[in-house]
PDB file of C-alpha atoms and ligand atoms in Angstrom:
ATOM      1  CA  MET A   5       0.000   0.000   0.000  1.00 67.00           C
ATOM      2  CA  GLU A   6       1.228   3.471  -0.890  1.00 83.00           C
ATOM      3  CA  ASN A   7       1.981   5.697   2.073  1.00 92.00           C
ATOM      4  CA  GLY A   8       0.017   8.908   2.374  1.00 98.00           C
ATOM      5  CA  LEU A   9       1.810  12.232   2.596  1.00 98.00           C
ATOM      6  CA  THR A  10       1.471  15.141   4.967  1.00 98.00           C
ATOM      7  CA  ILE A  11       1.640  18.293   2.877  1.00 99.00           C
ATOM      8  CA  VAL A  12       1.930  21.854   4.211  1.00 99.00           C
ATOM      9  CA  TYR A  13       1.337  25.075   2.276  1.00 98.00           C
ATOM     10  CA  THR A  14       2.456  28.040   4.329  1.00 98.00           C
ATOM     11  CA  GLY A  15       4.029  31.480   3.909  1.00 98.00           C
ATOM     12  CA  LYS A  16       2.810  35.016   3.340  1.00 97.00           C
ATOM     13  CA  GLY A  17       2.420  34.834  -0.433  1.00 98.00           C
ATOM     14  CA  LYS A  18      -0.872  34.078  -2.144  1.00 98.00           C
ATOM     15  CA  GLY A  19      -1.593  30.562  -3.337  1.00 98.00           C
ATOM     16  CA  LYS A  20      -1.979  28.262  -0.325  1.00 98.00           C
ATOM     17  CA  THR A  21      -5.679  27.459  -0.501  1.00 97.00           C
ATOM     18  CA  THR A  22      -5.684  27.553  -4.297  1.00 98.00           C
ATOM     19  CA  ALA A  23      -2.773  25.074  -4.386  1.00 98.00           C
ATOM     20  CA  ALA A  24      -4.825  22.721  -2.219  1.00 98.00           C
ATOM     21  CA  LEU A  25      -7.786  23.157  -4.577  1.00 98.00           C
ATOM     22  CA  GLY A  26      -5.437  22.274  -7.439  1.00 98.00           C
ATOM     23  CA  ILE A  27      -4.815  18.917  -5.772  1.00 98.00           C
ATOM     24  CA  VAL A  28      -8.593  18.442  -5.522  1.00 98.00           C
ATOM     25  CA  LEU A  29      -9.015  18.973  -9.267  1.00 98.00           C
ATOM     26  CA  ARG A  30      -6.187  16.574 -10.050  1.00 98.00           C
ATOM     27  CA  ALA A  31      -7.198  13.836  -7.614  1.00 98.00           C
ATOM     28  CA  VAL A  32     -10.894  13.855  -8.514  1.00 98.00           C
ATOM     29  CA  GLY A  33      -9.743  13.147 -12.079  1.00 98.00           C
ATOM     30  CA  TYR A  34      -8.699   9.706 -10.805  1.00 98.00           C
ATOM     31  CA  GLY A  35     -11.936   9.226  -8.911  1.00 98.00           C
ATOM     32  CA  LYS A  36     -10.226   9.869  -5.575  1.00 98.00           C
ATOM     33  CA  LYS A  37     -12.378  11.031  -2.693  1.00 98.00           C
ATOM     34  CA  VAL A  38     -11.389  14.358  -1.185  1.00 98.00           C
ATOM     35  CA  CYS A  39     -12.729  16.267   1.793  1.00 98.00           C
ATOM     36  CA  MET A  40     -11.826  19.860   2.577  1.00 98.00           C
ATOM     37  CA  ILE A  41     -12.554  21.297   6.002  1.00 97.00           C
ATOM     38  CA  GLN A  42     -12.300  25.039   6.552  1.00 94.00           C
ATOM     39  CA  PHE A  43     -10.988  26.078   9.924  1.00 93.00           C
ATOM     40  CA  ILE A  44     -11.560  29.794   9.916  1.00 85.00           C
ATOM     41  CA  LYS A  45     -14.920  30.896   8.808  1.00 69.00           C
ATOM     42  CA  GLY A  46     -15.294  34.437   7.666  1.00 67.00           C
ATOM     43  CA  SER A  47     -18.377  35.981   6.195  1.00 71.00           C
ATOM     44  CA  TRP A  48     -16.999  35.839   2.654  1.00 79.00           C
ATOM     45  CA  HIS A  49     -18.307  33.652  -0.122  1.00 87.00           C
ATOM     46  CA  TYR A  50     -15.638  31.772  -2.052  1.00 91.00           C
ATOM     47  CA  GLY A  51     -16.176  30.387  -5.554  1.00 94.00           C
ATOM     48  CA  GLU A  52     -15.089  26.923  -4.432  1.00 94.00           C
ATOM     49  CA  MET A  53     -18.113  26.734  -2.133  1.00 92.00           C
ATOM     50  CA  ALA A  54     -20.240  26.530  -5.293  1.00 94.00           C
ATOM     51  CA  SER A  55     -17.869  24.653  -7.622  1.00 96.00           C
ATOM     52  CA  SER A  56     -17.358  21.942  -4.997  1.00 96.00           C
ATOM     53  CA  LYS A  57     -20.965  20.932  -5.696  1.00 96.00           C
ATOM     54  CA  LYS A  58     -20.011  20.246  -9.311  1.00 97.00           C
ATOM     55  CA  LEU A  59     -17.355  17.797  -8.157  1.00 98.00           C
ATOM     56  CA  GLU A  60     -19.692  15.842  -5.877  1.00 97.00           C
ATOM     57  CA  PRO A  61     -19.691  13.117  -4.725  1.00 98.00           C
ATOM     58  CA  GLU A  62     -15.908  12.790  -5.037  1.00 98.00           C
ATOM     59  CA  PHE A  63     -15.311  16.178  -3.447  1.00 98.00           C
ATOM     60  CA  GLU A  64     -16.911  17.259  -0.219  1.00 98.00           C
ATOM     61  CA  MET A  65     -16.375  20.687   1.273  1.00 96.00           C
ATOM     62  CA  ILE A  66     -17.248  21.453   4.854  1.00 95.00           C
ATOM     63  CA  THR A  67     -17.566  25.051   5.940  1.00 89.00           C
ATOM     64  CA  ILE A  68     -18.146  24.985   9.645  1.00 84.00           C
ATOM     65  CA  GLY A  69     -20.355  27.577  11.219  1.00 65.00           C
ATOM     66  CA  LYS A  70     -22.041  28.408   7.944  1.00 51.00           C
ATOM     67  CA  GLY A  71     -25.065  29.419   9.946  1.00 49.00           C
ATOM     68  CA  PHE A  72     -22.924  32.109  11.537  1.00 50.00           C
ATOM     69  CA  VAL A  73     -22.218  33.863   8.246  1.00 44.00           C
ATOM     70  CA  GLY A  74     -22.649  37.568   8.779  1.00 46.00           C
ATOM     71  CA  ILE A  75     -22.399  37.141  12.515  1.00 49.00           C
ATOM     72  CA  ILE A  76     -18.955  35.603  12.754  1.00 48.00           C
ATOM     73  CA  ASP A  77     -16.469  38.052  11.304  1.00 53.00           C
ATOM     74  CA  ASP A  78     -13.339  39.678  12.569  1.00 57.00           C
ATOM     75  CA  LYS A  79     -15.312  41.612  15.175  1.00 64.00           C
ATOM     76  CA  SER A  80     -16.905  38.543  16.763  1.00 71.00           C
ATOM     77  CA  PRO A  81     -15.561  37.428  20.146  1.00 76.00           C
ATOM     78  CA  LYS A  82     -12.641  35.027  20.238  1.00 81.00           C
ATOM     79  CA  GLU A  83     -14.797  32.371  21.940  1.00 84.00           C
ATOM     80  CA  ASP A  84     -16.950  32.095  18.801  1.00 82.00           C
ATOM     81  CA  HIS A  85     -13.889  31.524  16.622  1.00 85.00           C
ATOM     82  CA  GLU A  86     -12.569  29.063  19.182  1.00 89.00           C
ATOM     83  CA  GLU A  87     -15.821  27.144  19.140  1.00 89.00           C
ATOM     84  CA  ILE A  88     -15.711  26.856  15.356  1.00 89.00           C
ATOM     85  CA  ALA A  89     -12.054  25.793  15.318  1.00 92.00           C
ATOM     86  CA  LYS A  90     -12.706  23.142  17.995  1.00 94.00           C
ATOM     87  CA  GLU A  91     -15.695  21.863  16.054  1.00 94.00           C
ATOM     88  CA  ALA A  92     -13.467  21.750  12.949  1.00 96.00           C
ATOM     89  CA  ILE A  93     -10.907  19.598  14.822  1.00 97.00           C
ATOM     90  CA  LYS A  94     -13.661  17.214  15.885  1.00 97.00           C
ATOM     91  CA  ILE A  95     -15.067  16.873  12.371  1.00 97.00           C
ATOM     92  CA  SER A  96     -11.550  16.497  10.940  1.00 98.00           C
ATOM     93  CA  ASN A  97     -10.899  13.605  13.310  1.00 98.00           C
ATOM     94  CA  GLU A  98     -14.122  11.894  12.281  1.00 98.00           C
ATOM     95  CA  LYS A  99     -13.449  12.396   8.574  1.00 98.00           C
ATOM     96  CA  ILE A 100      -9.833  11.225   8.855  1.00 98.00           C
ATOM     97  CA  GLN A 101     -10.819   8.081  10.754  1.00 98.00           C
ATOM     98  CA  SER A 102     -13.907   7.365   8.597  1.00 98.00           C
ATOM     99  CA  GLY A 103     -11.965   5.610   5.852  1.00 96.00           C
ATOM    100  CA  ASN A 104     -14.193   7.350   3.290  1.00 98.00           C
ATOM    101  CA  TYR A 105     -11.526   9.651   1.868  1.00 98.00           C
ATOM    102  CA  ASP A 106      -8.185   9.418   0.075  1.00 98.00           C
ATOM    103  CA  ILE A 107      -7.213  13.034   0.707  1.00 98.00           C
ATOM    104  CA  ILE A 108      -8.199  15.415   3.485  1.00 98.00           C
ATOM    105  CA  ILE A 109      -7.496  19.134   3.354  1.00 98.00           C
ATOM    106  CA  LEU A 110      -7.456  21.175   6.544  1.00 98.00           C
ATOM    107  CA  ASP A 111      -7.724  24.683   5.166  1.00 97.00           C
ATOM    108  CA  GLU A 112      -6.343  27.533   7.309  1.00 95.00           C
ATOM    109  CA  ILE A 113      -5.577  25.142  10.164  1.00 97.00           C
ATOM    110  CA  ASN A 114      -2.149  26.753  10.610  1.00 97.00           C
ATOM    111  CA  TYR A 115      -3.794  30.146  11.203  1.00 95.00           C
ATOM    112  CA  ALA A 116      -6.127  28.598  13.761  1.00 95.00           C
ATOM    113  CA  VAL A 117      -3.066  27.432  15.728  1.00 97.00           C
ATOM    114  CA  ASN A 118      -1.324  30.759  15.309  1.00 96.00           C
ATOM    115  CA  LEU A 119      -4.395  32.560  16.638  1.00 93.00           C
ATOM    116  CA  ASP A 120      -4.416  30.197  19.622  1.00 94.00           C
ATOM    117  CA  LEU A 121      -7.888  28.887  18.743  1.00 94.00           C
ATOM    118  CA  ILE A 122      -6.539  25.322  18.820  1.00 96.00           C
ATOM    119  CA  SER A 123      -3.241  23.927  20.050  1.00 98.00           C
ATOM    120  CA  VAL A 124      -0.387  22.627  17.944  1.00 98.00           C
ATOM    121  CA  LYS A 125      -0.865  19.385  19.880  1.00 98.00           C
ATOM    122  CA  ASP A 126      -4.359  19.022  18.374  1.00 98.00           C
ATOM    123  CA  VAL A 127      -2.782  19.267  14.927  1.00 98.00           C
ATOM    124  CA  LEU A 128       0.077  16.869  15.688  1.00 98.00           C
ATOM    125  CA  ASN A 129      -2.462  14.363  17.031  1.00 98.00           C
ATOM    126  CA  LEU A 130      -4.473  14.583  13.803  1.00 98.00           C
ATOM    127  CA  ILE A 131      -1.358  13.957  11.723  1.00 98.00           C
ATOM    128  CA  LYS A 132      -0.033  11.134  13.915  1.00 98.00           C
ATOM    129  CA  SER A 133      -3.356   9.302  14.137  1.00 97.00           C
ATOM    130  CA  LYS A 134      -4.200   9.372  10.454  1.00 98.00           C
ATOM    131  CA  PRO A 135      -4.580   6.064   8.626  1.00 98.00           C
ATOM    132  CA  GLN A 136      -1.326   5.458   6.752  1.00 96.00           C
ATOM    133  CA  LYS A 137      -2.706   5.700   3.236  1.00 97.00           C
ATOM    134  CA  ILE A 138      -4.451   9.077   3.620  1.00 98.00           C
ATOM    135  CA  ASP A 139      -2.855  12.225   2.226  1.00 98.00           C
ATOM    136  CA  LEU A 140      -3.303  15.192   4.532  1.00 98.00           C
ATOM    137  CA  VAL A 141      -2.951  18.790   3.325  1.00 98.00           C
ATOM    138  CA  LEU A 142      -2.600  21.639   5.832  1.00 98.00           C
ATOM    139  CA  THR A 143      -2.771  25.255   4.724  1.00 98.00           C
ATOM    140  CA  GLY A 144      -2.274  28.643   6.300  1.00 97.00           C
ATOM    141  CA  ASN A 145       0.640  30.883   7.104  1.00 97.00           C
ATOM    142  CA  TYR A 146       2.714  30.567  10.287  1.00 98.00           C
ATOM    143  CA  ALA A 147       2.914  26.756  10.246  1.00 98.00           C
ATOM    144  CA  LYS A 148       4.587  25.692  13.488  1.00 98.00           C
ATOM    145  CA  ASN A 149       8.018  24.087  13.405  1.00 98.00           C
ATOM    146  CA  GLU A 150       6.681  20.898  15.009  1.00 98.00           C
ATOM    147  CA  VAL A 151       4.229  20.512  12.110  1.00 98.00           C
ATOM    148  CA  ILE A 152       6.895  21.296   9.511  1.00 98.00           C
ATOM    149  CA  GLU A 153       9.162  18.694  11.089  1.00 98.00           C
ATOM    150  CA  ILE A 154       6.724  15.791  10.796  1.00 98.00           C
ATOM    151  CA  ALA A 155       5.377  16.793   7.358  1.00 98.00           C
ATOM    152  CA  ASP A 156       6.672  15.152   4.174  1.00 98.00           C
ATOM    153  CA  LEU A 157       6.204  18.082   1.833  1.00 98.00           C
ATOM    154  CA  VAL A 158       6.366  21.729   2.857  1.00 98.00           C
ATOM    155  CA  THR A 159       6.095  24.661   0.469  1.00 98.00           C
ATOM    156  CA  GLU A 160       6.407  28.250   1.568  1.00 98.00           C
ATOM    157  CA  MET A 161       4.605  30.777  -0.644  1.00 98.00           C
ATOM    158  CA  ARG A 162       6.843  33.827  -0.741  1.00 98.00           C
ATOM    159  CA  GLU A 163       5.307  37.127  -1.649  1.00 97.00           C
ATOM    160  CA  ILE A 164       7.202  38.939  -4.367  1.00 98.00           C
ATOM    161  CA  LYS A 165       4.359  41.187  -5.498  1.00 96.00           C
ATOM    162  CA  HIS A 166       0.676  41.404  -4.683  1.00 96.00           C
ATOM    163  CA  PRO A 167      -1.815  43.855  -6.249  1.00 95.00           C
ATOM    164  CA  PHE A 168      -3.059  44.585  -2.705  1.00 93.00           C
ATOM    165  CA  GLN A 169       0.173  46.530  -2.184  1.00 92.00           C
ATOM    166  CA  ARG A 170      -1.037  48.950  -4.888  1.00 95.00           C
ATOM    167  CA  GLY A 171      -4.458  49.180  -3.285  1.00 96.00           C
ATOM    168  CA  ILE A 172      -6.109  46.805  -5.769  1.00 95.00           C
ATOM    169  CA  LYS A 173      -8.982  44.981  -4.125  1.00 94.00           C
ATOM    170  CA  ALA A 174      -9.571  41.230  -3.986  1.00 93.00           C
ATOM    171  CA  LYS A 175     -10.852  39.868  -7.291  1.00 95.00           C
ATOM    172  CA  LYS A 176     -13.707  37.463  -7.878  1.00 96.00           C
ATOM    173  CA  GLY A 177     -12.468  34.131  -9.219  1.00 97.00           C
ATOM    174  CA  ILE A 178      -8.864  34.960  -8.289  1.00 97.00           C
ATOM    175  CA  ASP A 179      -8.989  35.836  -4.617  1.00 95.00           C
ATOM    176  CA  PHE A 180     -12.399  34.562  -3.609  1.00 94.00           C
TER     177      PHE A 180
HETATM  178  P1  LIG B  20      -5.608  31.848  -1.965  1.00 59.33           P
HETATM  179  O1  LIG B  20      -6.914  31.426  -1.333  1.00 59.33           O
HETATM  180  O2  LIG B  20      -5.855  32.928  -3.000  1.00 59.33           O
HETATM  181  O3  LIG B  20      -4.787  30.726  -2.460  1.00 59.33           O
HETATM  182  P2  LIG B  20      -4.025  31.958   0.390  1.00 59.33           P
HETATM  183  O4  LIG B  20      -4.742  30.755   0.849  1.00 59.33           O
HETATM  184  O5  LIG B  20      -2.564  31.824   0.083  1.00 59.33           O
HETATM  185  O6  LIG B  20      -4.766  32.600  -0.857  1.00 59.33           O
HETATM  186  P3  LIG B  20      -4.944  33.336   2.758  1.00 59.33           P
HETATM  187  O7  LIG B  20      -3.986  33.738   3.811  1.00 59.33           O
HETATM  188  O8  LIG B  20      -5.835  32.181   3.023  1.00 59.33           O
HETATM  189  O9  LIG B  20      -4.130  33.158   1.412  1.00 59.33           O
HETATM  190  O10 LIG B  20      -5.768  34.624   2.405  1.00 59.33           O
HETATM  191  C1  LIG B  20      -7.038  34.610   1.863  1.00 59.33           C
HETATM  192  C2  LIG B  20      -7.329  35.872   1.076  1.00 59.33           C
HETATM  193  O11 LIG B  20      -6.307  36.859   1.168  1.00 59.33           O
HETATM  194  C3  LIG B  20      -7.441  35.613  -0.434  1.00 59.33           C
HETATM  195  O12 LIG B  20      -8.423  36.468  -0.938  1.00 59.33           O
HETATM  196  C4  LIG B  20      -6.097  35.974  -0.970  1.00 59.33           C
HETATM  197  O13 LIG B  20      -6.076  36.324  -2.326  1.00 59.33           O
HETATM  198  C5  LIG B  20      -5.708  37.131  -0.105  1.00 59.33           C
HETATM  199  N1  LIG B  20      -4.249  37.180   0.020  1.00 59.33           N
HETATM  200  C6  LIG B  20      -3.419  36.132   0.046  1.00 59.33           C
HETATM  201  N2  LIG B  20      -2.127  36.511   0.155  1.00 59.33           N
HETATM  202  C7  LIG B  20      -2.152  37.860   0.218  1.00 59.33           C
HETATM  203  C8  LIG B  20      -1.139  38.867   0.345  1.00 59.33           C
HETATM  204  N3  LIG B  20       0.148  38.546   0.420  1.00 59.33           N
HETATM  205  N4  LIG B  20      -1.535  40.173   0.359  1.00 59.33           N
HETATM  206  C9  LIG B  20      -2.854  40.484   0.297  1.00 59.33           C
HETATM  207  N5  LIG B  20      -3.851  39.587   0.174  1.00 59.33           N
HETATM  208  C10 LIG B  20      -3.520  38.304   0.135  1.00 59.33           C
HETATM  209 MG1  LIG B  21      -6.062  30.321   2.328  1.00 59.33          MG
END
């Protein structure tokens, strides 16, 4: 049996979540089952929330706290974010152990650790307890050294230029 990989996309530059979505597109082409769990829920709508439906049933996307949209944003109390991140850890555990998926993506999980919403230990436990054959993808800047150490593949997106620096706003289909 092929061993699964632990893959980390981190760094300040743009491209972490979209790189993970690139894996989804590639893997679904082989009929692989992929589940993406979003750890930090903002009030934004992302195109992948709709396109994921077109890749069902191979691709499943879980946006936790969807009912909080418009309520949970940057101004909401930390406890609300914490609750969502803890729920995301719980669901991730269930999905990882379910045996229903080939690849599991934990989107923005590194940020959740950096913001102290979950502990790095939670993340290390997820990685260490995964069935051998599953590929695990973790995204978000500020990946902890402990996570980097046990991962198999780590890519740091380095910002060279971003239109935001010139005051250009986020673009539909590119940024969200
Ligand atoms: P993407 O989802 O586009 O791959 P990302 O996952 O690398 O981006 P996040 O930290 O999750 O980046 O940020 C999410 C949002 O912030 C996206 O709209 C993204 O385009 C934007 N963004 C990412 N990097 C930068 C940057 N260096 N400067 C300004 N905005 C950024
Ligand atoms: Mg992202």
